[in-house]
mmCIF file of C-alpha atoms in Angstrom:
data_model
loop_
_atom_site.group_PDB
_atom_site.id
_atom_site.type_symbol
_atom_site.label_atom_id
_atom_site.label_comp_id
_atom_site.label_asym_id
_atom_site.label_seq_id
_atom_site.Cartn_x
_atom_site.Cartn_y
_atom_site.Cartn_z
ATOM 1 C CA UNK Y 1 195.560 148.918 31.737
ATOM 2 C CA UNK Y 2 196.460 151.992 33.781
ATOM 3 C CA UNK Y 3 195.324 153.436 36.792
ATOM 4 C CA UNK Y 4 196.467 156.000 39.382
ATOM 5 C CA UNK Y 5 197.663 154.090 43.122
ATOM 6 C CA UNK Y 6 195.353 156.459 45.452
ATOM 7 C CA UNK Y 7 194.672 154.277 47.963
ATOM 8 C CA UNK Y 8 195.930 154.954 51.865
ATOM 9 C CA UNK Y 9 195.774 151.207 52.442
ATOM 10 C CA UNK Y 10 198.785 149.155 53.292
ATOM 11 C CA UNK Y 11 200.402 148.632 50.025
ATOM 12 C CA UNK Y 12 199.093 151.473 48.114
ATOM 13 C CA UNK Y 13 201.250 153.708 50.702
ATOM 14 C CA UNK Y 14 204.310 151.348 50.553
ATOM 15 C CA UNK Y 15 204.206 152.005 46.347
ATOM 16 C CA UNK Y 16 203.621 155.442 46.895
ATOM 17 C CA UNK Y 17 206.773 155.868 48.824
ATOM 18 C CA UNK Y 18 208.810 154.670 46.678
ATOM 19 C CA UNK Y 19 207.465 157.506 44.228
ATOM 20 C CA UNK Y 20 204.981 154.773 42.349
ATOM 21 C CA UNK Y 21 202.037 156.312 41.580
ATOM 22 C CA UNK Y 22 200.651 154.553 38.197
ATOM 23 C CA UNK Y 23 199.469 151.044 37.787
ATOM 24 C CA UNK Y 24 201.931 150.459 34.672
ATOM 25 C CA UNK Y 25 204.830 151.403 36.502
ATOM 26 C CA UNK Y 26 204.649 149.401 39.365
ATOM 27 C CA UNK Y 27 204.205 146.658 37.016
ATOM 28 C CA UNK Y 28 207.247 147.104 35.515
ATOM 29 C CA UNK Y 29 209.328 147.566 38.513
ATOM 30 C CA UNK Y 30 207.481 144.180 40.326
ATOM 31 C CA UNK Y 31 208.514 142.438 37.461
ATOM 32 C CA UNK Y 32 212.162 143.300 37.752
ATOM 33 C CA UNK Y 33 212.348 142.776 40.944
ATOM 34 C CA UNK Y 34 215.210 139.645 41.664
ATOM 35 C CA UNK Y 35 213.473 136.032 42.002
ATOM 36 C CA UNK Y 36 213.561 135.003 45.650
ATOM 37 C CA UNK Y 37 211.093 133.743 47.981
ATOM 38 C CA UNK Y 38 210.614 135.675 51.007
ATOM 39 C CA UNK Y 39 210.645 135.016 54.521
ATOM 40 C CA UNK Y 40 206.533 134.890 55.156
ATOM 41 C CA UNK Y 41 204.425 134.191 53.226
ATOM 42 C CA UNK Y 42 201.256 136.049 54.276
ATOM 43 C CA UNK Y 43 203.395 139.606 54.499
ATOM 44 C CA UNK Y 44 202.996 140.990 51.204
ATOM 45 C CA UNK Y 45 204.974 143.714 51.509
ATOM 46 C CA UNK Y 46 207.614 142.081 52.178
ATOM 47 C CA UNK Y 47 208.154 141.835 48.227
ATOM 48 C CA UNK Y 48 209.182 145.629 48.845
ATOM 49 C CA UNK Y 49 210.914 145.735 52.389
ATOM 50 C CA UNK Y 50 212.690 142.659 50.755
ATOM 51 C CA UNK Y 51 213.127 143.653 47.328
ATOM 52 C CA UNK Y 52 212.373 140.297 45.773
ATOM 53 C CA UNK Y 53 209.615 137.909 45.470
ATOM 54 C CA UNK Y 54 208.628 134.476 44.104
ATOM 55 C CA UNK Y 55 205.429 133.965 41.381
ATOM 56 C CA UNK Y 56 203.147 134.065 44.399
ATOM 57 C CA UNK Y 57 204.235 136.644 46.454
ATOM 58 C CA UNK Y 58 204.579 139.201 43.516
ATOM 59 C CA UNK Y 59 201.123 138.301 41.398
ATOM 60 C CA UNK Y 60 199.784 138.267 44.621
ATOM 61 C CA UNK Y 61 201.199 141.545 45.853
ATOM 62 C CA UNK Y 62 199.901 143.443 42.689
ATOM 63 C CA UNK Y 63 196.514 142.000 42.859
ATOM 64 C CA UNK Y 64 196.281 143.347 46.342
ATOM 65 C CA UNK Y 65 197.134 147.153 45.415
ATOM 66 C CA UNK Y 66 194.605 146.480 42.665
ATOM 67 C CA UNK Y 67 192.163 145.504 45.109
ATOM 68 C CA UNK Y 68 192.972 148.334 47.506
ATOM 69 C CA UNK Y 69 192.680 150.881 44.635
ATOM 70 C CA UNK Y 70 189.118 149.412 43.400
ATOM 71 C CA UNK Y 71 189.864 147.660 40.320
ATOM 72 C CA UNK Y 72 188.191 144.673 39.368
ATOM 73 C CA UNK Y 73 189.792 143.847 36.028
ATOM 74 C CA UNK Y 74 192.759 142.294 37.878
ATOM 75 C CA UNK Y 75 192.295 138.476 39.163
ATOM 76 C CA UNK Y 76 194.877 136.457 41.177
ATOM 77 C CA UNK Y 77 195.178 133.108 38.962
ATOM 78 C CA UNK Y 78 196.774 129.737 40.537
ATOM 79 C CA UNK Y 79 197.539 127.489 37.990
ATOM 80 C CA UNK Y 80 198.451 123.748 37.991
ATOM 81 C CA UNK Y 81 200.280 122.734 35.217
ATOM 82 C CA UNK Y 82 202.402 120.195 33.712
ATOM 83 C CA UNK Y 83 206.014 120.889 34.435
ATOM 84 C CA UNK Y 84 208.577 119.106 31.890
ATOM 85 C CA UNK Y 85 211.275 118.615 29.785
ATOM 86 C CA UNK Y 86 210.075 121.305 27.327
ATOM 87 C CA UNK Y 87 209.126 124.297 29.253
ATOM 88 C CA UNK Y 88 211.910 124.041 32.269
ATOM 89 C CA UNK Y 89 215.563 122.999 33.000
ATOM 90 C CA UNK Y 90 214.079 119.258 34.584
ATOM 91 C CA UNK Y 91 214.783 116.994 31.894
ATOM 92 C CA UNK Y 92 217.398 115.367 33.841
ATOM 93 C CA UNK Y 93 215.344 114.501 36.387
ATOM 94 C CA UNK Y 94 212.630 113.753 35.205
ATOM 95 C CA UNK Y 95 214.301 111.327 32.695
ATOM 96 C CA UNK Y 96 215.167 109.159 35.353
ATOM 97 C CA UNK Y 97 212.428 109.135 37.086
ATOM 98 C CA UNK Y 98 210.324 107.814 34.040
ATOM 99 C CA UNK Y 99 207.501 110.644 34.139
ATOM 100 C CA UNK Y 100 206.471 112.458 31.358
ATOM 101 C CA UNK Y 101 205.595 115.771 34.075
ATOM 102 C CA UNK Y 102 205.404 116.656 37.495
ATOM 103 C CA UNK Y 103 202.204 119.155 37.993
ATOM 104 C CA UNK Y 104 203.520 122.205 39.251
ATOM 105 C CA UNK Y 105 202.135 125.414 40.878
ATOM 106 C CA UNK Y 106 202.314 128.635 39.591
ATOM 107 C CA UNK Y 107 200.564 131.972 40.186
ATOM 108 C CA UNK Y 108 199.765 134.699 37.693
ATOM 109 C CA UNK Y 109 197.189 137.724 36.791
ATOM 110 C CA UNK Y 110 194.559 137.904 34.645
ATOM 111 C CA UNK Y 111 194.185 141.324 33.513
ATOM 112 C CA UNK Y 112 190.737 141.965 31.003
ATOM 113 C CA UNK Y 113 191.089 138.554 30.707
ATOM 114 C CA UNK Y 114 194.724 138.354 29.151
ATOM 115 C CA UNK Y 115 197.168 136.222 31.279
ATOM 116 C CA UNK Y 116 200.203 138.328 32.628
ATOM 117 C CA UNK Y 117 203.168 137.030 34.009
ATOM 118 C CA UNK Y 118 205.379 139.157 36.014
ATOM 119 C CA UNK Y 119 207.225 136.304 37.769
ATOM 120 C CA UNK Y 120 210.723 138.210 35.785
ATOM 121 C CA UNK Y 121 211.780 139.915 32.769
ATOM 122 C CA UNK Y 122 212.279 136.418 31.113
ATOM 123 C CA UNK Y 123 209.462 134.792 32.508
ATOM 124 C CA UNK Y 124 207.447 133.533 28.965
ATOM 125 C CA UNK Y 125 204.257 132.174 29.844
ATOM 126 C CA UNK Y 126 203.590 130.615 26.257
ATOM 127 C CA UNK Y 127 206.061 128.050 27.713
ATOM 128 C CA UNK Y 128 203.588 126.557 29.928
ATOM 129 C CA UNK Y 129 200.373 127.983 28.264
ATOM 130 C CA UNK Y 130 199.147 124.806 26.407
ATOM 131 C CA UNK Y 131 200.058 122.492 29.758
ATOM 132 C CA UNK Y 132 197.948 124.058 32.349
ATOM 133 C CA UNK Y 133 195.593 121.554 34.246
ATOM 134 C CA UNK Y 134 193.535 123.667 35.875
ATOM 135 C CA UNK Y 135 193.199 127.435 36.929
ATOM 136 C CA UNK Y 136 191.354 129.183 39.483
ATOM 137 C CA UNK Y 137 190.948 132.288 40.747
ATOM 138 C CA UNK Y 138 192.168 132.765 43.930
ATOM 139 C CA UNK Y 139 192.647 136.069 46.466
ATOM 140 C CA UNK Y 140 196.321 137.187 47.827
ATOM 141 C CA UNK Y 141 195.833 135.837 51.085
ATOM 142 C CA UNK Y 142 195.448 132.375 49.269
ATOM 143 C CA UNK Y 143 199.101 131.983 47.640
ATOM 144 C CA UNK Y 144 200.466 131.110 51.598
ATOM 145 C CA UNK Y 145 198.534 127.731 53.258
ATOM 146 C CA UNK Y 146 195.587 127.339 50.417
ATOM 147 C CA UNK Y 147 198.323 127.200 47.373
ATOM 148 C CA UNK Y 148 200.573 124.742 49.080
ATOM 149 C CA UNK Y 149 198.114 122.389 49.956
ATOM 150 C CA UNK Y 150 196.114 122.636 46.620
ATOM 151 C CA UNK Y 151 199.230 121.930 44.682
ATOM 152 C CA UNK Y 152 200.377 118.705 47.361
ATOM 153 C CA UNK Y 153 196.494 117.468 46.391
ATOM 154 C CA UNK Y 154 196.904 118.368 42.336
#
């Protein structure tokens, strides 16, 4: 998908500063941004000003400049799914734990309807594709106090 960032909204300024001005390219440098959860939650810039962000705060931070910028095609997905052996470094302790999986959160875009992962330039999505639980579509504000306590009730 591409698209021109217009928008004079929060974000949409923030990308443009940094001399972003297409969809696709912000994308690309979102995605390799460093791993790292930042220090609120509910400031989504902060995956800028910070220069890092977690599943949630970057999926979440992208669908919000899509938002801002009027396009629809992009949805904020929270997923539950079964974390194990196979698609993550748990084995170990999971093994003696005696579980087969521990559901786990993660957040993610639907773009057109194809799932895209941004978390990292590694991040491989087929790895948990065929153990997701549930998914709903949820908006940016949603990935602070809403994703937490959906995932402690999954």
């Amino acid at each position: 998908m591409h698209f021109s960032i217009r928008s004079s909204k929060q974000l949409s300024k923030l990308v443009r500063e940094l001399r972003i001005n297409d969809w696709n390219d912000l994308v690309h440098y979102v995605q390799n941004l460093p791993y790292g959860r930042n220090k609120n939650r509910t400031d989504l810039s902060l995956v800028l000003k910070e220069n890092q962000g977690s599943c949630s705060s970057k999926h979440a931070f992208l669908s919000e400049v899509a938002r801002e910028n009027a396009i629809e095609e992009v949805e904020l997905i929270l997923a539950i799914y079964k974390m194990n052996a196979e698609n993550t470094n748990i084995g170990n302790t999971l093994e003696g734990s005696g579980l087969k999986y521990v559901p786990e959160a993660h957040c993610y875009l639907k773009i057109k309807g194809e799932r895209v992962d941004v978390t990292s330039n590694n991040a491989n999505f087929e790895k948990i594709e065929k153990e997701i639980i549930s998914e709903q579509n949820i908006l940016p504000y949603q990935v602070a106090d809403f994703k937490v306590d959906y995932h402690q009730n999954s």
